Amino acid sequence: MDTEVSVIGLGALGSALAGAFLSAGHSTTVWNRTRAKALPLVARGAVEAASPEAAVGAGPLVVVCLPTYDVAREVLSPCAAGLVGRTLVNLTSGSPAHARDAAGRARELGVRYLDGAALAAPSWVGRPDSLQLYGGPRPVFEAHRGVLAALGDPVYLGDDPALPAVHDIALLGLLWSALTGWLHGVALTGADGPGGGVSATAYTAVVGRWMPTVGRLMGEYARQVDAGAYPAGGFPLDQHLMLMGLLEHAGELRGVESGLPQAFLGLAGRAVEDGHGADGYARLIEYVRGRAGR
């Protein structure tokens, strides 16, 4: 289905968004302050708008991807009248407060608004597994789901436009935590010593077999967190703490950075000291939240 869409902001991510719309067969109008960034897209069939106002007027769906919400506001303010009755999808990175503020201004103007987060590097945009998060009125999302699917997997989080921003940074935190844990494992298994000298590729093959178990544990612990009850299930916190100590010791013997296991030991050690050694690992949510012991 050919649906007209305008993309304002052609940085690396914005250019990838516009390119994905073109690849999906959508008539795409683009605008960027630096006109040279539009040329590769024009060569692929995009129409370059002479101004943000012209881009807004080119179709019913306007996608914005600019460096900050302040920049987005500056660019879009002269377009306020033209945006009325259209749908604005804001994929600019920012805080939840920025998202709510932008949604409030759009509502006052009579603009249909979705806030979003593209959880993908530019080279991944357009892949079916490229996660794209959206928040705002469900009817607005459903009306444009098919077009937004050109960017990847469109996931609707709820009415609150701040939801994508919160999920964006939380999921990045998970990414960094997981990748840092993986790098620690690469360093530990690859270092000299008994059982060492393992290549990163070989270790990662085993990690791939382990990750489904991690996913299952997340699901189980999520239910415990929601219920506020943390049964050990045969693997209590005091046992976790003992194994964390072994991780730290193994790293010290091989000269591996110890900050990560020390962070584990700090949280779990506090919980065990507070008498929660017989509870399950999910008990640590109370410490991550910063509420315990106050």
GROMACS .gro file of C-alpha atoms in nm:
model
  294
    1MET     CA    1   0.000   0.000   0.000
    2ASP     CA    2   0.142   0.340  -0.102
    3THR     CA    3   0.093   0.584   0.184
    4GLU     CA    4   0.246   0.929   0.190
    5VAL     CA    5   0.485   0.998   0.475
    6SER     CA    6   0.715   1.288   0.554
    7VAL     CA    7   1.042   1.255   0.745
    8ILE     CA    8   1.193   1.561   0.911
    9GLY     CA    9   1.553   1.521   1.024
   10LEU     CA   10   1.803   1.322   0.819
   11GLY     CA   11   2.078   1.229   1.057
   12ALA     CA   12   2.196   0.869   1.045
   13LEU     CA   13   1.876   0.737   1.202
   14GLY     CA   14   1.639   0.974   1.022
   15SER     CA   15   1.794   0.883   0.687
   16ALA     CA   16   1.751   0.515   0.771
   17LEU     CA   17   1.384   0.574   0.859
   18ALA     CA   18   1.320   0.752   0.530
   19GLY     CA   19   1.505   0.480   0.342
   20ALA     CA   20   1.291   0.211   0.503
   21PHE     CA   21   0.972   0.391   0.402
   22LEU     CA   22   1.102   0.414   0.044
   23SER     CA   23   1.196   0.046   0.042
   24ALA     CA   24   0.843  -0.041   0.154
   25GLY     CA   25   0.698   0.155  -0.138
   26HIS     CA   26   0.569   0.459   0.049
   27SER     CA   27   0.580   0.801  -0.113
   28THR     CA   28   0.832   0.980   0.106
   29THR     CA   29   0.900   1.351   0.143
   30VAL     CA   30   1.213   1.454   0.334
   31TRP     CA   31   1.355   1.770   0.485
   32ASN     CA   32   1.683   1.848   0.656
   33ARG     CA   33   1.865   2.169   0.737
   34THR     CA   34   2.172   2.038   0.556
   35ARG     CA   35   2.030   1.969   0.211
   36ALA     CA   36   2.317   1.741   0.109
   37LYS     CA   37   2.182   1.473   0.341
   38ALA     CA   38   1.864   1.453   0.135
   39LEU     CA   39   2.041   1.381  -0.194
   40PRO     CA   40   2.092   1.003  -0.149
   41LEU     CA   41   1.725   0.967  -0.063
   42VAL     CA   42   1.615   1.183  -0.356
   43ALA     CA   43   1.821   0.954  -0.578
   44ARG     CA   44   1.610   0.666  -0.447
   45GLY     CA   45   1.282   0.843  -0.520
   46ALA     CA   46   1.217   1.069  -0.223
   47VAL     CA   47   1.086   1.421  -0.271
   48GLU     CA   48   1.289   1.694  -0.101
   49ALA     CA   49   1.076   1.959   0.065
   50ALA     CA   50   1.198   2.318   0.056
   51SER     CA   51   1.096   2.378   0.418
   52PRO     CA   52   0.957   2.198   0.722
   53GLU     CA   53   0.618   2.351   0.642
   54ALA     CA   54   0.629   2.198   0.294
   55ALA     CA   55   0.725   1.860   0.438
   56VAL     CA   56   0.437   1.872   0.685
   57GLY     CA   57   0.192   1.959   0.410
   58ALA     CA   58   0.300   1.671   0.187
   59GLY     CA   59   0.107   1.396   0.360
   60PRO     CA   60  -0.102   1.279   0.655
   61LEU     CA   61   0.186   1.123   0.851
   62VAL     CA   62   0.488   1.323   0.969
   63VAL     CA   63   0.782   1.144   1.133
   64VAL     CA   64   1.033   1.359   1.319
   65CYS     CA   65   1.382   1.243   1.416
   66LEU     CA   66   1.592   1.534   1.539
   67PRO     CA   67   1.878   1.566   1.792
   68THR     CA   68   1.666   1.693   2.084
   69TYR     CA   69   1.308   1.784   2.172
   70ASP     CA   70   1.411   2.149   2.185
   71VAL     CA   71   1.534   2.129   1.827
   72ALA     CA   72   1.215   1.950   1.726
   73ARG     CA   73   1.007   2.225   1.886
   74GLU     CA   74   1.211   2.493   1.709
   75VAL     CA   75   1.170   2.324   1.370
   76LEU     CA   76   0.801   2.243   1.410
   77SER     CA   77   0.675   2.563   1.572
   78PRO     CA   78   0.630   2.743   1.238
   79CYS     CA   79   0.439   2.436   1.115
   80ALA     CA   80   0.175   2.439   1.388
   81ALA     CA   81  -0.115   2.532   1.163
   82GLY     CA   82  -0.015   2.278   0.899
   83LEU     CA   83   0.006   1.996   1.153
   84VAL     CA   84  -0.357   2.031   1.259
   85GLY     CA   85  -0.548   1.720   1.156
   86ARG     CA   86  -0.231   1.526   1.076
   87THR     CA   87  -0.042   1.264   1.275
   88LEU     CA   88   0.298   1.349   1.418
   89VAL     CA   89   0.526   1.062   1.521
   90ASN     CA   90   0.818   1.188   1.726
   91LEU     CA   91   1.119   0.955   1.728
   92THR     CA   92   1.350   1.214   1.883
   93SER     CA   93   1.545   1.088   2.185
   94GLY     CA   94   1.467   1.253   2.516
   95SER     CA   95   1.327   1.214   2.865
   96PRO     CA   96   0.976   1.102   2.964
   97ALA     CA   97   0.905   1.461   3.070
   98HIS     CA   98   1.001   1.584   2.723
   99ALA     CA   99   0.763   1.332   2.568
  100ARG     CA  100   0.467   1.433   2.785
  101ASP     CA  101   0.533   1.800   2.723
  102ALA     CA  102   0.545   1.748   2.347
  103ALA     CA  103   0.226   1.541   2.357
  104GLY     CA  104   0.051   1.812   2.558
  105ARG     CA  105   0.142   2.081   2.305
  106ALA     CA  106   0.027   1.860   2.019
  107ARG     CA  107  -0.305   1.796   2.193
  108GLU     CA  108  -0.360   2.169   2.243
  109LEU     CA  109  -0.300   2.226   1.872
  110GLY     CA  110  -0.531   1.946   1.760
  111VAL     CA  111  -0.247   1.731   1.629
  112ARG     CA  112  -0.266   1.353   1.658
  113TYR     CA  113   0.055   1.251   1.833
  114LEU     CA  114   0.260   0.941   1.900
  115ASP     CA  115   0.589   0.943   2.082
  116GLY     CA  116   0.829   0.666   1.999
  117ALA     CA  117   1.171   0.512   2.034
  118ALA     CA  118   1.364   0.330   1.765
  119LEU     CA  119   1.561   0.061   1.944
  120ALA     CA  120   1.790  -0.002   1.652
  121ALA     CA  121   2.113   0.111   1.498
  122PRO     CA  122   2.052   0.284   1.164
  123SER     CA  123   2.169  -0.024   0.974
  124TRP     CA  124   1.902  -0.235   1.145
  125VAL     CA  125   1.605  -0.012   1.063
  126GLY     CA  126   1.360  -0.190   0.836
  127ARG     CA  127   1.439  -0.539   0.963
  128PRO     CA  128   1.137  -0.733   1.095
  129ASP     CA  129   1.312  -0.779   1.431
  130SER     CA  130   1.401  -0.411   1.469
  131LEU     CA  131   1.205  -0.301   1.776
  132GLN     CA  132   1.011   0.025   1.747
  133LEU     CA  133   0.818   0.143   2.055
  134TYR     CA  134   0.516   0.376   2.052
  135GLY     CA  135   0.298   0.549   2.309
  136GLY     CA  136  -0.012   0.762   2.268
  137PRO     CA  137  -0.377   0.710   2.170
  138ARG     CA  138  -0.430   0.356   2.046
  139PRO     CA  139  -0.659   0.459   1.756
  140VAL     CA  140  -0.380   0.681   1.624
  141PHE     CA  141  -0.130   0.397   1.647
  142GLU     CA  142  -0.364   0.147   1.483
  143ALA     CA  143  -0.438   0.388   1.198
  144HIS     CA  144  -0.069   0.398   1.106
  145ARG     CA  145   0.056   0.059   1.224
  146GLY     CA  146   0.089  -0.070   0.868
  147VAL     CA  147   0.307   0.220   0.757
  148LEU     CA  148   0.517   0.217   1.073
  149ALA     CA  149   0.581  -0.154   1.020
  150ALA     CA  150   0.814  -0.049   0.738
  151LEU     CA  151   1.059   0.054   1.013
  152GLY     CA  152   1.055  -0.278   1.197
  153ASP     CA  153   0.839  -0.440   1.464
  154PRO     CA  154   0.593  -0.173   1.590
  155VAL     CA  155   0.513  -0.229   1.957
  156TYR     CA  156   0.234  -0.030   2.123
  157LEU     CA  157   0.304   0.029   2.494
  158GLY     CA  158  -0.002   0.228   2.600
  159ASP     CA  159  -0.174   0.567   2.606
  160ASP     CA  160   0.100   0.745   2.800
  161PRO     CA  161   0.338   0.911   2.551
  162ALA     CA  162   0.619   0.887   2.808
  163LEU     CA  163   0.623   0.507   2.796
  164PRO     CA  164   0.861   0.474   2.499
  165ALA     CA  165   1.120   0.705   2.657
  166VAL     CA  166   1.117   0.509   2.983
  167HIS     CA  167   1.139   0.175   2.804
  168ASP     CA  168   1.410   0.307   2.572
  169ILE     CA  169   1.654   0.395   2.848
  170ALA     CA  170   1.557   0.091   3.060
  171LEU     CA  171   1.621  -0.144   2.768
  172LEU     CA  172   1.950   0.028   2.692
  173GLY     CA  173   2.043  -0.028   3.057
  174LEU     CA  174   1.963  -0.396   3.010
  175LEU     CA  175   2.169  -0.400   2.691
  176TRP     CA  176   2.473  -0.245   2.858
  177SER     CA  177   2.442  -0.471   3.160
  178ALA     CA  178   2.414  -0.783   2.947
  179LEU     CA  179   2.696  -0.685   2.712
  180THR     CA  180   2.923  -0.590   3.002
  181GLY     CA  181   2.848  -0.924   3.168
  182TRP     CA  182   2.926  -1.097   2.839
  183LEU     CA  183   3.254  -0.904   2.802
  184HIS     CA  184   3.347  -0.999   3.158
  185GLY     CA  185   3.283  -1.362   3.068
  186VAL     CA  186   3.490  -1.328   2.750
  187ALA     CA  187   3.777  -1.186   2.953
  188LEU     CA  188   3.747  -1.451   3.223
  189THR     CA  189   3.731  -1.751   2.990
  190GLY     CA  190   3.991  -1.610   2.754
  191ALA     CA  191   4.254  -1.529   3.017
  192ASP     CA  192   4.552  -1.751   3.091
  193GLY     CA  193   4.496  -2.018   3.351
  194PRO     CA  194   4.326  -2.356   3.394
  195GLY     CA  195   4.034  -2.378   3.153
  196GLY     CA  196   4.132  -2.047   2.995
  197GLY     CA  197   4.239  -1.945   2.648
  198VAL     CA  198   3.884  -1.981   2.513
  199SER     CA  199   3.804  -1.766   2.210
  200ALA     CA  200   3.525  -1.512   2.233
  201THR     CA  201   3.344  -1.696   1.953
  202ALA     CA  202   3.357  -2.029   2.134
  203TYR     CA  203   3.241  -1.877   2.463
  204THR     CA  204   2.959  -1.691   2.290
  205ALA     CA  205   2.831  -2.015   2.136
  206VAL     CA  206   2.777  -2.145   2.490
  207VAL     CA  207   2.621  -1.813   2.594
  208GLY     CA  208   2.364  -1.858   2.318
  209ARG     CA  209   2.260  -2.189   2.472
  210TRP     CA  210   2.233  -2.024   2.815
  211MET     CA  211   2.026  -1.719   2.723
  212PRO     CA  212   1.687  -1.899   2.698
  213THR     CA  213   1.733  -1.997   3.063
  214VAL     CA  214   1.802  -1.633   3.151
  215GLY     CA  215   1.483  -1.534   2.970
  216ARG     CA  216   1.280  -1.792   3.162
  217LEU     CA  217   1.423  -1.664   3.490
  218MET     CA  218   1.325  -1.308   3.399
  219GLY     CA  219   0.968  -1.422   3.340
  220GLU     CA  220   0.956  -1.609   3.670
  221TYR     CA  221   1.114  -1.323   3.865
  222ALA     CA  222   0.882  -1.069   3.703
  223ARG     CA  223   0.584  -1.255   3.847
  224GLN     CA  224   0.750  -1.256   4.189
  225VAL     CA  225   0.824  -0.883   4.172
  226ASP     CA  226   0.464  -0.806   4.075
  227ALA     CA  227   0.340  -1.022   4.364
  228GLY     CA  228   0.591  -0.883   4.614
  229ALA     CA  229   0.691  -1.236   4.718
  230TYR     CA  230   1.033  -1.388   4.652
  231PRO     CA  231   1.047  -1.766   4.702
  232ALA     CA  232   1.394  -1.913   4.660
  233GLY     CA  233   1.292  -2.208   4.446
  234GLY     CA  234   1.596  -2.405   4.562
  235PHE     CA  235   1.845  -2.127   4.482
  236PRO     CA  236   1.845  -1.881   4.774
  237LEU     CA  237   2.027  -1.549   4.786
  238ASP     CA  238   2.295  -1.670   5.025
  239GLN     CA  239   2.393  -1.930   4.766
  240HIS     CA  240   2.401  -1.662   4.496
  241LEU     CA  241   2.625  -1.456   4.724
  242MET     CA  242   2.868  -1.744   4.769
  243LEU     CA  243   2.893  -1.795   4.391
  244MET     CA  244   2.939  -1.422   4.334
  245GLY     CA  245   3.238  -1.442   4.565
  246LEU     CA  246   3.381  -1.721   4.351
  247LEU     CA  247   3.330  -1.505   4.041
  248GLU     CA  248   3.521  -1.218   4.199
  249HIS     CA  249   3.801  -1.450   4.315
  250ALA     CA  250   3.834  -1.614   3.972
  251GLY     CA  251   3.861  -1.274   3.810
  252GLU     CA  252   4.124  -1.158   4.057
  253LEU     CA  253   4.336  -1.467   3.988
  254ARG     CA  254   4.326  -1.394   3.615
  255GLY     CA  255   4.367  -1.018   3.639
  256VAL     CA  256   4.015  -0.939   3.517
  257GLU     CA  257   3.844  -0.612   3.616
  258SER     CA  258   3.647  -0.674   3.937
  259GLY     CA  259   3.394  -0.390   3.931
  260LEU     CA  260   3.108  -0.601   3.795
  261PRO     CA  261   3.120  -0.886   4.050
  262GLN     CA  262   3.171  -0.629   4.326
  263ALA     CA  263   2.847  -0.460   4.220
  264PHE     CA  264   2.669  -0.798   4.244
  265LEU     CA  265   2.825  -0.862   4.585
  266GLY     CA  266   2.724  -0.520   4.711
  267LEU     CA  267   2.353  -0.569   4.640
  268ALA     CA  268   2.329  -0.933   4.741
  269GLY     CA  269   2.547  -0.879   5.048
  270ARG     CA  270   2.318  -0.606   5.179
  271ALA     CA  271   2.013  -0.826   5.133
  272VAL     CA  272   2.172  -1.121   5.311
  273GLU     CA  273   2.291  -0.895   5.595
  274ASP     CA  274   1.931  -0.774   5.630
  275GLY     CA  275   1.814  -1.131   5.683
  276HIS     CA  276   1.695  -1.219   5.332
  277GLY     CA  277   1.947  -1.493   5.258
  278ALA     CA  278   1.671  -1.755   5.230
  279ASP     CA  279   1.476  -1.551   4.974
  280GLY     CA  280   1.508  -1.575   4.598
  281TYR     CA  281   1.712  -1.350   4.372
  282ALA     CA  282   1.414  -1.129   4.286
  283ARG     CA  283   1.428  -0.992   4.644
  284LEU     CA  284   1.706  -0.764   4.515
  285ILE     CA  285   1.445  -0.549   4.339
  286GLU     CA  286   1.382  -0.384   4.676
  287TYR     CA  287   1.748  -0.280   4.686
  288VAL     CA  288   1.768  -0.176   4.324
  289ARG     CA  289   1.463   0.043   4.387
  290GLY     CA  290   1.648   0.203   4.677
  291ARG     CA  291   1.362   0.147   4.923
  292ALA     CA  292   1.509  -0.119   5.152
  293GLY     CA  293   1.670  -0.022   5.478
  294ARG     CA  294   1.515   0.326   5.485
   0.00000   0.00000   0.00000
